Every structure is written in structure tokens, then in C-alpha cells.
mmCIF file of C-alpha atoms in Angstrom:
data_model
loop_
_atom_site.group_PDB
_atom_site.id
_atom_site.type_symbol
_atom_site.label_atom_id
_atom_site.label_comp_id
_atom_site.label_asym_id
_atom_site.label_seq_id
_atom_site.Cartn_x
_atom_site.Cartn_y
_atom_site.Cartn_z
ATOM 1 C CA UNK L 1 47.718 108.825 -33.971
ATOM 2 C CA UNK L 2 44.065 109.116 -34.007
ATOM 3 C CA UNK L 3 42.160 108.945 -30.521
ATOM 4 C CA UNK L 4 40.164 106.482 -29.932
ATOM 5 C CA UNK L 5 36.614 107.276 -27.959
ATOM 6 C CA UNK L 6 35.064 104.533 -25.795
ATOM 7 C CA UNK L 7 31.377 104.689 -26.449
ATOM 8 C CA UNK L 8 29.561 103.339 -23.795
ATOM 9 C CA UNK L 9 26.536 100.667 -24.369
ATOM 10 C CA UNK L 10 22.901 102.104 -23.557
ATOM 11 C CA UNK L 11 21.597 101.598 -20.396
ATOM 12 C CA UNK L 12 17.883 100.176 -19.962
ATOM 13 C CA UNK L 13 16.048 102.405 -17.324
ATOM 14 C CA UNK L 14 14.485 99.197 -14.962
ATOM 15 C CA UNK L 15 18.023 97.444 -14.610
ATOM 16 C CA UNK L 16 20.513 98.632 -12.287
ATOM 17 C CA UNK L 17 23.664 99.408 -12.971
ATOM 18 C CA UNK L 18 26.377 97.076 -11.951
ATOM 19 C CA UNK L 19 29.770 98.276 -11.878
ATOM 20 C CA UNK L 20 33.088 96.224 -13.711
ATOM 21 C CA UNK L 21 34.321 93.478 -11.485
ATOM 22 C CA UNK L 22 37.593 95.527 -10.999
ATOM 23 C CA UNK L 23 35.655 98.523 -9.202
ATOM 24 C CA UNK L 24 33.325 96.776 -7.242
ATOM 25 C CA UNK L 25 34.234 96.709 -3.656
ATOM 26 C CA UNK L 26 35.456 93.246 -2.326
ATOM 27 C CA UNK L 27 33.711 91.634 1.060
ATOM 28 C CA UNK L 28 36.340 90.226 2.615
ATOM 29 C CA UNK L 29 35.444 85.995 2.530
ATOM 30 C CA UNK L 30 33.805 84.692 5.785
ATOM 31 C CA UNK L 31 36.822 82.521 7.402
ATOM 32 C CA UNK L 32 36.082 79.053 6.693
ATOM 33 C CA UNK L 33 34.653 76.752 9.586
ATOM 34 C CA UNK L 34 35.250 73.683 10.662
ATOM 35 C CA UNK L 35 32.573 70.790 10.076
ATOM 36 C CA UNK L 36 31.100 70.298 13.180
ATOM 37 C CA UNK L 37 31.833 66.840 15.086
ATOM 38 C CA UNK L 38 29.189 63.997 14.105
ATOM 39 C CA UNK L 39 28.940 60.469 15.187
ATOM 40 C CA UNK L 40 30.347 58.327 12.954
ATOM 41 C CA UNK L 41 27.641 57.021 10.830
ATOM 42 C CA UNK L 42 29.489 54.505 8.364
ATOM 43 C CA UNK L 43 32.285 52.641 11.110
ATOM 44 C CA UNK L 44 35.518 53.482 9.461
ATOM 45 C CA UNK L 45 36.814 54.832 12.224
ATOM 46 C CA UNK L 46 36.143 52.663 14.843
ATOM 47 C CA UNK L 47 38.659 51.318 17.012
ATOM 48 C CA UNK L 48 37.547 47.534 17.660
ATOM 49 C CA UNK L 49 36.197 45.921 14.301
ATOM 50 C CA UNK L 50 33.504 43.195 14.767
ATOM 51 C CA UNK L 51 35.653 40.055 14.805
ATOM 52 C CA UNK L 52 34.729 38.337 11.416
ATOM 53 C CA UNK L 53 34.219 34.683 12.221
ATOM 54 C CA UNK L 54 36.626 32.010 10.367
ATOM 55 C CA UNK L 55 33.370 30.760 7.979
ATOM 56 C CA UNK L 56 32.915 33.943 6.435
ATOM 57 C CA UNK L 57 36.463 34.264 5.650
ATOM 58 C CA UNK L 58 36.525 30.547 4.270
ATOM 59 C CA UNK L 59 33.427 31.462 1.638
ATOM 60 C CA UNK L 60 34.931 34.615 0.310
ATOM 61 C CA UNK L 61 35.723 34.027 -2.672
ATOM 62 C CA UNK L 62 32.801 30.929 -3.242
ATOM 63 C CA UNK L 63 30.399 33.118 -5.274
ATOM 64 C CA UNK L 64 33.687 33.913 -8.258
ATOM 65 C CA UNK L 65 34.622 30.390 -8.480
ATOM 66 C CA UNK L 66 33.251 27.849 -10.669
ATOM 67 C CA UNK L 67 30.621 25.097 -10.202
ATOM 68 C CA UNK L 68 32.265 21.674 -8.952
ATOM 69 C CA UNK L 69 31.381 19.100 -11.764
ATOM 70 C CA UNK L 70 32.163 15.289 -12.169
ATOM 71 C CA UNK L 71 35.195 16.787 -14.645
ATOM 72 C CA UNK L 72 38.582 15.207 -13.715
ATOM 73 C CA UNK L 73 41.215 18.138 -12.936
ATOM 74 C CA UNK L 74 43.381 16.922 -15.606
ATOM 75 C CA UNK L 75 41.030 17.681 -18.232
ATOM 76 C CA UNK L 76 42.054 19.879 -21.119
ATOM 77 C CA UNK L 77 39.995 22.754 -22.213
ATOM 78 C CA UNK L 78 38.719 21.037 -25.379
ATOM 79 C CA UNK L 79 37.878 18.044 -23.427
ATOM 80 C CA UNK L 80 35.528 20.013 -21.276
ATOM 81 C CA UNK L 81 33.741 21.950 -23.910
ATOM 82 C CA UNK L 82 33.507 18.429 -26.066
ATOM 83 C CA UNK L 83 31.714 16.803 -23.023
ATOM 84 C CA UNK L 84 29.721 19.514 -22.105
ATOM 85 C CA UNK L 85 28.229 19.875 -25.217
ATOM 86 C CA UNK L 86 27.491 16.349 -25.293
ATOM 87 C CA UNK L 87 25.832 16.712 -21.879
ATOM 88 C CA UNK L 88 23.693 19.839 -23.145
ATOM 89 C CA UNK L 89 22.794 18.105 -26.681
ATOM 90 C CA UNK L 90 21.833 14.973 -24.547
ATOM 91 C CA UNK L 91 19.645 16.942 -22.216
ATOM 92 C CA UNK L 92 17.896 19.292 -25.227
ATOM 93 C CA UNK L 93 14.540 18.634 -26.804
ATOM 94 C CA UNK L 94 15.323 20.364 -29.924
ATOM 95 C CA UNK L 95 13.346 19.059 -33.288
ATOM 96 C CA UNK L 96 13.952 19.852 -36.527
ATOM 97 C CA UNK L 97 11.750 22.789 -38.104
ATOM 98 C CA UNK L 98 10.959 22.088 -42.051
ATOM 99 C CA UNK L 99 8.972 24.880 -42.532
ATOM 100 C CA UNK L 100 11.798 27.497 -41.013
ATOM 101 C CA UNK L 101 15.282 25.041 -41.929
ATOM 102 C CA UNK L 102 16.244 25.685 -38.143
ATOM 103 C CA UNK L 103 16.551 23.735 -35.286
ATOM 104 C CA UNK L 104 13.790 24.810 -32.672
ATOM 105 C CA UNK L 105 13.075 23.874 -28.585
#
């Protein structure tokens, strides 16, 4: 079997030579420390909450739910969109462009 010679790359003269990661000497890792004990800036932990007052817990979900309208509750999707686009075509200024064929406000 022919022998096989490991030619080594060239070596520039201003860089130093590191050695292969499997002969370099290993530092042994600093043992890791503990965080040191802070205040606690956001709350989480605290052991008496703020009592939330029975007003704020009533609104909660206000700002998700829908407008209340002069709509009776038994009113069926298409009956809602049918008189609210009556209400916004009633309330609209829109005139009739010849020039452009388009409606315009």
C-alpha cells in the first residue's frame, strides 16, 4: 500500500501558530455563579397583590365588545347589514361623477 505523507500548509511569519483544538491545553471552566439577589423590579413575586377594585373587573372585557346600537337582539345578520347600509347611504354625501363614471364624496 502506498504511504501517504501529510504535507503541512505554509506558515505566514507575523501570525502565530495556534495548535489543533485536540492539543491545546484545556482551562478548566470557572464554576458558574449564582445571580446575585435583586429587588424585584416587575412584582411577580410579591406576596399581597394590590386588591383590584370590582369596576375594573366589570369593564374588562368593554374595549372587545361591540358598540350598543338601537338594533333589536333578535335581529338576523342580514337584517343588520341591510339597515346599516341604509343608515350609512342615508348619512353619505356621495354625487355622481360623469366625467370619471364613479360615485365620489
Amino acid at each position: 500500500a502506498p504511504q501517504l505523507q501529510r504535507v503541512s500548509a505554509p506558515v505566514s511569519a507575523g501570525a502565530p501558530r495556534i495548535p489543533p483544538p485536540s492539543q491545546q491545553p484545556r482551562a478548566s471552566a470557572p464554576p458558574a455563579r449564582a445571580p446575585p439577589p435583586t429587588a424585584d423590579l416587575m412584582g411577580f413575586g410579591a406576596p399581597t397583590p394590590a386588591p383590584v377594585p370590582a369596576a375594573a373587573r366589570a369593564l374588562h372585557h368593554s374595549s372587545s365588545m361591540p358598540a350598543k346600537s338601537s338594533a333589536p337582539p333578535n335581529e338576523s345578520r342580514a337584517e343588520k347589514l341591510k339597515r346599516e347600509y341604509a343608515q350609512k347611504a342615508a348619512s353619505s354625501n356621495r354625487v355622481w361623477d360623469d366625467v370619471d363614471q364613479r360615485w365620489v364624496e
